[in-house]
Amino acid sequence: MNHPELDADMIREKLLALREELQAESASSASSRDTVVLDQTSVGRLSRMDALQGQAMAKAEEERRQLKLKRIVGALQRLENGEFGECIECGEWIGAKRLNWEPLVLKCIDCAE
């Protein structure tokens, strides 16, 4: 049984909207993660370093997005299985306000500490 104090449909909609947003961000930032190709005759060393640093930051951000997408898939599966809102450590209910604010949390406050 999902958390008794939560509206499962509202949580599902929130998770799906977040997933769409992350997928759109990922698609729009794909070019910033591409291989850095610079004309070394017209671009200085610092500009190349800036471009490489920008690429590394974009890749790191994409890794964070992909991790969050995996967490969203997990939350949607827990909703379908009737396990949404249970702490993965102790099995108690996670606070409803906390889940409404951040539906990707996996642990209650006590176990998260």
Coordinates of N, CA and C in Angstrom, one line a residue:
M1 N 0.8 -1.2 0.0 CA 0.0 0.0 0.0 C 0.9 1.2 0.0
N2 N 0.6 2.2 -0.9 CA 1.3 3.4 -0.9 C 1.0 4.3 0.3
H3 N 1.8 5.3 0.5 CA 1.6 6.2 1.7 C 0.1 6.6 1.8
P4 N -0.5 6.3 2.9 CA -2.0 6.6 3.0 C -2.3 8.1 3.0
E5 N -1.4 9.0 3.2 CA -1.7 10.4 3.3 C -1.4 11.1 1.9
L6 N -0.9 10.4 0.9 CA -0.6 11.0 -0.3 C -1.5 10.6 -1.4
D7 N -1.6 11.6 -2.4 CA -2.4 11.3 -3.6 C -1.5 10.7 -4.6
A8 N -1.6 9.4 -4.9 CA -0.6 8.7 -5.8 C -0.7 9.3 -7.2
D9 N -1.8 9.7 -7.7 CA -1.9 10.3 -9.0 C -1.2 11.6 -9.1
M10 N -1.3 12.4 -8.1 CA -0.6 13.7 -8.1 C 0.9 13.5 -8.1
I11 N 1.4 12.5 -7.2 CA 2.8 12.2 -7.2 C 3.3 11.7 -8.5
R12 N 2.5 10.8 -9.1 CA 2.9 10.3 -10.4 C 3.0 11.4 -11.5
E13 N 2.1 12.3 -11.5 CA 2.1 13.4 -12.4 C 3.4 14.3 -12.2
K14 N 3.7 14.5 -10.9 CA 4.8 15.3 -10.6 C 6.1 14.6 -11.0
L15 N 6.2 13.3 -10.8 CA 7.4 12.6 -11.2 C 7.5 12.5 -12.8
L16 N 6.4 12.4 -13.5 CA 6.5 12.3 -14.9 C 6.9 13.7 -15.5
A17 N 6.4 14.8 -14.9 CA 6.7 16.1 -15.3 C 8.2 16.4 -15.1
L18 N 8.7 15.9 -13.9 CA 10.1 16.1 -13.6 C 11.0 15.3 -14.6
R19 N 10.5 14.1 -15.0 CA 11.3 13.3 -15.9 C 11.3 13.9 -17.3
E20 N 10.2 14.5 -17.7 CA 10.1 15.2 -19.0 C 11.1 16.4 -19.0
E21 N 11.1 17.1 -17.9 CA 12.0 18.3 -17.8 C 13.4 17.9 -17.9
L22 N 13.8 16.9 -17.2 CA 15.2 16.4 -17.2 C 15.6 15.9 -18.6
Q23 N 14.7 15.2 -19.2 CA 15.0 14.7 -20.6 C 15.2 15.8 -21.6
A24 N 14.3 16.9 -21.4 CA 14.5 18.0 -22.3 C 15.8 18.7 -22.1
E25 N 16.2 18.9 -20.8 CA 17.4 19.5 -20.5 C 18.6 18.7 -21.0
S26 N 18.5 17.4 -20.9 CA 19.6 16.6 -21.5 C 19.7 16.7 -23.0
A27 N 18.6 16.7 -23.7 CA 18.6 16.9 -25.1 C 19.1 18.3 -25.5
S28 N 18.8 19.3 -24.8 CA 19.2 20.7 -25.2 C 20.7 20.9 -24.9
S29 N 21.2 20.2 -24.0 CA 22.6 20.4 -23.6 C 23.6 19.4 -24.2
A30 N 23.1 18.6 -25.2 CA 23.9 17.5 -25.8 C 25.1 18.1 -26.5
S31 N 25.0 19.2 -27.1 CA 26.1 19.8 -27.9 C 27.2 20.3 -27.0
S32 N 26.9 20.7 -25.8 CA 27.9 21.1 -24.9 C 28.8 20.0 -24.3
R33 N 28.3 18.8 -24.5 CA 29.1 17.6 -24.0 C 29.9 16.9 -25.1
D34 N 29.7 17.4 -26.4 CA 30.4 16.9 -27.5 C 31.9 17.1 -27.4
T35 N 32.7 16.4 -28.2 CA 34.1 16.6 -28.2 C 34.5 18.0 -28.5
V36 N 35.4 18.6 -27.8 CA 35.9 20.0 -28.0 C 36.8 20.0 -29.2
V37 N 36.4 20.7 -30.3 CA 37.2 20.8 -31.5 C 37.5 22.3 -31.6
L38 N 38.8 22.7 -31.6 CA 39.1 24.1 -31.7 C 40.2 24.2 -32.8
D39 N 40.2 25.4 -33.4 CA 41.2 25.7 -34.4 C 42.4 26.3 -33.6
Q40 N 43.4 25.5 -33.4 CA 44.5 25.9 -32.5 C 45.3 27.1 -33.0
T41 N 45.1 27.5 -34.3 CA 45.9 28.6 -34.8 C 45.2 29.9 -34.4
S42 N 43.9 29.9 -34.2 CA 43.2 31.2 -33.9 C 42.7 31.2 -32.4
V43 N 42.8 30.2 -31.7 CA 42.3 30.1 -30.3 C 43.5 29.9 -29.4
G44 N 43.5 30.7 -28.4 CA 44.6 30.6 -27.4 C 44.5 29.4 -26.4
R45 N 45.5 29.2 -25.7 CA 45.6 28.1 -24.8 C 44.5 28.2 -23.7
L46 N 44.3 29.4 -23.2 CA 43.2 29.6 -22.1 C 41.8 29.3 -22.7
S47 N 41.6 29.7 -23.9 CA 40.3 29.5 -24.5 C 40.1 28.0 -24.6
R48 N 41.1 27.2 -25.0 CA 40.9 25.7 -25.1 C 40.7 25.2 -23.7
M49 N 41.4 25.7 -22.7 CA 41.2 25.1 -21.4 C 39.8 25.5 -20.9
D50 N 39.3 26.7 -21.2 CA 37.9 27.0 -20.8 C 36.9 26.1 -21.5
A51 N 37.1 25.8 -22.8 CA 36.2 24.9 -23.5 C 36.2 23.5 -22.9
L52 N 37.4 23.0 -22.6 CA 37.5 21.7 -22.0 C 36.8 21.7 -20.6
Q53 N 37.0 22.7 -19.8 CA 36.4 22.8 -18.5 C 34.9 22.8 -18.7
G54 N 34.4 23.6 -19.6 CA 32.9 23.7 -19.9 C 32.4 22.3 -20.3
Q55 N 33.1 21.6 -21.1 CA 32.7 20.3 -21.5 C 32.6 19.3 -20.3
A56 N 33.6 19.4 -19.4 CA 33.7 18.5 -18.2 C 32.5 18.8 -17.3
M57 N 32.2 20.1 -17.1 CA 31.1 20.5 -16.3 C 29.8 20.0 -16.9
A58 N 29.6 20.1 -18.2 CA 28.4 19.7 -18.9 C 28.2 18.2 -18.7
K59 N 29.3 17.4 -18.8 CA 29.3 16.0 -18.6 C 28.9 15.6 -17.2
A60 N 29.4 16.3 -16.2 CA 29.1 16.1 -14.8 C 27.6 16.3 -14.5
E61 N 27.1 17.4 -15.1 CA 25.7 17.8 -15.0 C 24.8 16.7 -15.6
E62 N 25.3 16.2 -16.7 CA 24.5 15.1 -17.4 C 24.5 13.8 -16.5
E63 N 25.6 13.5 -15.9 CA 25.6 12.4 -15.0 C 24.6 12.5 -13.8
R64 N 24.6 13.7 -13.3 CA 23.6 14.0 -12.2 C 22.2 13.9 -12.7
R65 N 21.9 14.4 -13.9 CA 20.6 14.2 -14.5 C 20.2 12.8 -14.7
Q66 N 21.1 12.0 -15.2 CA 20.9 10.6 -15.4 C 20.6 9.8 -14.1
L67 N 21.3 10.2 -13.1 CA 21.1 9.6 -11.8 C 19.7 9.9 -11.3
K68 N 19.3 11.2 -11.4 CA 18.0 11.6 -11.0 C 16.9 10.9 -11.8
L69 N 17.2 10.7 -13.1 CA 16.2 10.0 -13.9 C 16.0 8.6 -13.4
K70 N 17.1 7.9 -13.0 CA 17.0 6.6 -12.5 C 16.2 6.6 -11.2
R71 N 16.4 7.6 -10.4 CA 15.6 7.7 -9.1 C 14.2 7.9 -9.4
I72 N 13.8 8.6 -10.5 CA 12.4 8.8 -10.8 C 11.8 7.5 -11.3
V73 N 12.5 6.8 -12.1 CA 12.0 5.5 -12.5 C 11.8 4.6 -11.3
G74 N 12.7 4.6 -10.3 CA 12.5 3.8 -9.1 C 11.3 4.2 -8.3
A75 N 11.1 5.5 -8.2 CA 9.9 6.1 -7.5 C 8.6 5.7 -8.2
L76 N 8.6 5.7 -9.6 CA 7.4 5.3 -10.3 C 7.2 3.8 -10.1
Q77 N 8.2 3.0 -10.1 CA 8.0 1.6 -9.8 C 7.5 1.3 -8.4
R78 N 8.0 2.1 -7.4 CA 7.5 1.9 -6.1 C 6.0 2.3 -6.0
L79 N 5.6 3.3 -6.8 CA 4.2 3.7 -6.8 C 3.3 2.5 -7.4
E80 N 3.8 1.9 -8.5 CA 3.1 0.8 -9.1 C 3.0 -0.4 -8.2
N81 N 4.1 -0.6 -7.4 CA 4.2 -1.8 -6.5 C 3.5 -1.6 -5.2
G82 N 3.0 -0.3 -5.0 CA 2.3 0.0 -3.7 C 3.3 0.2 -2.6
E83 N 4.5 0.5 -2.9 CA 5.5 0.7 -1.8 C 6.0 2.1 -1.7
F84 N 5.4 3.0 -2.3 CA 5.8 4.4 -2.3 C 5.6 5.0 -0.9
G85 N 6.6 5.7 -0.4 CA 6.5 6.4 0.9 C 7.0 5.6 2.0
E86 N 7.4 4.3 1.8 CA 8.0 3.5 2.9 C 9.5 3.8 2.9
C87 N 10.1 3.9 4.1 CA 11.5 4.1 4.3 C 12.2 2.7 3.9
I88 N 13.2 2.8 3.1 CA 13.9 1.6 2.6 C 14.7 0.9 3.7
E89 N 14.9 1.7 4.8 CA 15.7 1.1 5.9 C 14.9 0.5 7.0
C90 N 13.9 1.2 7.5 CA 13.2 0.8 8.6 C 11.7 0.3 8.3
G91 N 11.3 0.7 7.1 CA 9.9 0.3 6.7 C 8.8 1.2 7.2
E92 N 9.1 2.2 8.0 CA 8.1 3.2 8.4 C 7.8 4.2 7.3
W93 N 6.7 4.9 7.5 CA 6.3 5.9 6.5 C 7.2 7.1 6.6
I94 N 7.5 7.6 5.4 CA 8.3 8.8 5.3 C 7.2 9.9 5.5
G95 N 7.6 11.1 6.1 CA 6.6 12.1 6.3 C 6.0 12.6 5.0
A96 N 4.6 12.8 5.0 CA 3.9 13.1 3.8 C 4.3 14.5 3.2
K97 N 4.6 15.5 4.1 CA 5.0 16.8 3.7 C 6.4 16.7 3.0
R98 N 7.2 15.8 3.5 CA 8.6 15.6 2.9 C 8.5 15.0 1.5
L99 N 7.6 14.0 1.4 CA 7.4 13.4 0.1 C 6.8 14.3 -0.9
N100 N 5.8 15.1 -0.5 CA 5.2 16.1 -1.4 C 6.3 17.1 -1.9
W101 N 7.2 17.5 -1.0 CA 8.2 18.4 -1.4 C 9.3 17.8 -2.3
E102 N 9.7 16.6 -1.9 CA 10.7 15.8 -2.7 C 10.3 14.4 -2.8
P103 N 9.6 14.0 -3.9 CA 9.1 12.6 -4.0 C 10.2 11.6 -4.2
L104 N 11.4 12.0 -4.3 CA 12.5 11.0 -4.6 C 13.2 10.5 -3.3
V105 N 12.8 11.0 -2.2 CA 13.5 10.6 -0.9 C 13.2 9.1 -0.7
L106 N 14.2 8.4 -0.1 CA 14.1 7.0 0.1 C 14.0 6.6 1.6
K107 N 14.4 7.5 2.4 CA 14.5 7.2 3.8 C 13.8 8.3 4.7
C108 N 13.3 7.8 5.8 CA 12.6 8.7 6.8 C 13.7 9.6 7.4
I109 N 13.3 10.6 8.1 CA 14.3 11.6 8.7 C 15.2 10.8 9.6
D110 N 14.7 10.0 10.5 CA 15.6 9.3 11.4 C 16.7 8.4 10.7
C111 N 16.3 7.7 9.7 CA 17.3 6.8 9.0 C 18.2 7.6 8.1
A112 N 17.7 8.8 7.6 CA 18.6 9.6 6.7 C 19.7 10.3 7.5
E113 N 19.6 10.4 8.8 CA 20.6 11.0 9.6 C 21.7 10.1 9.7

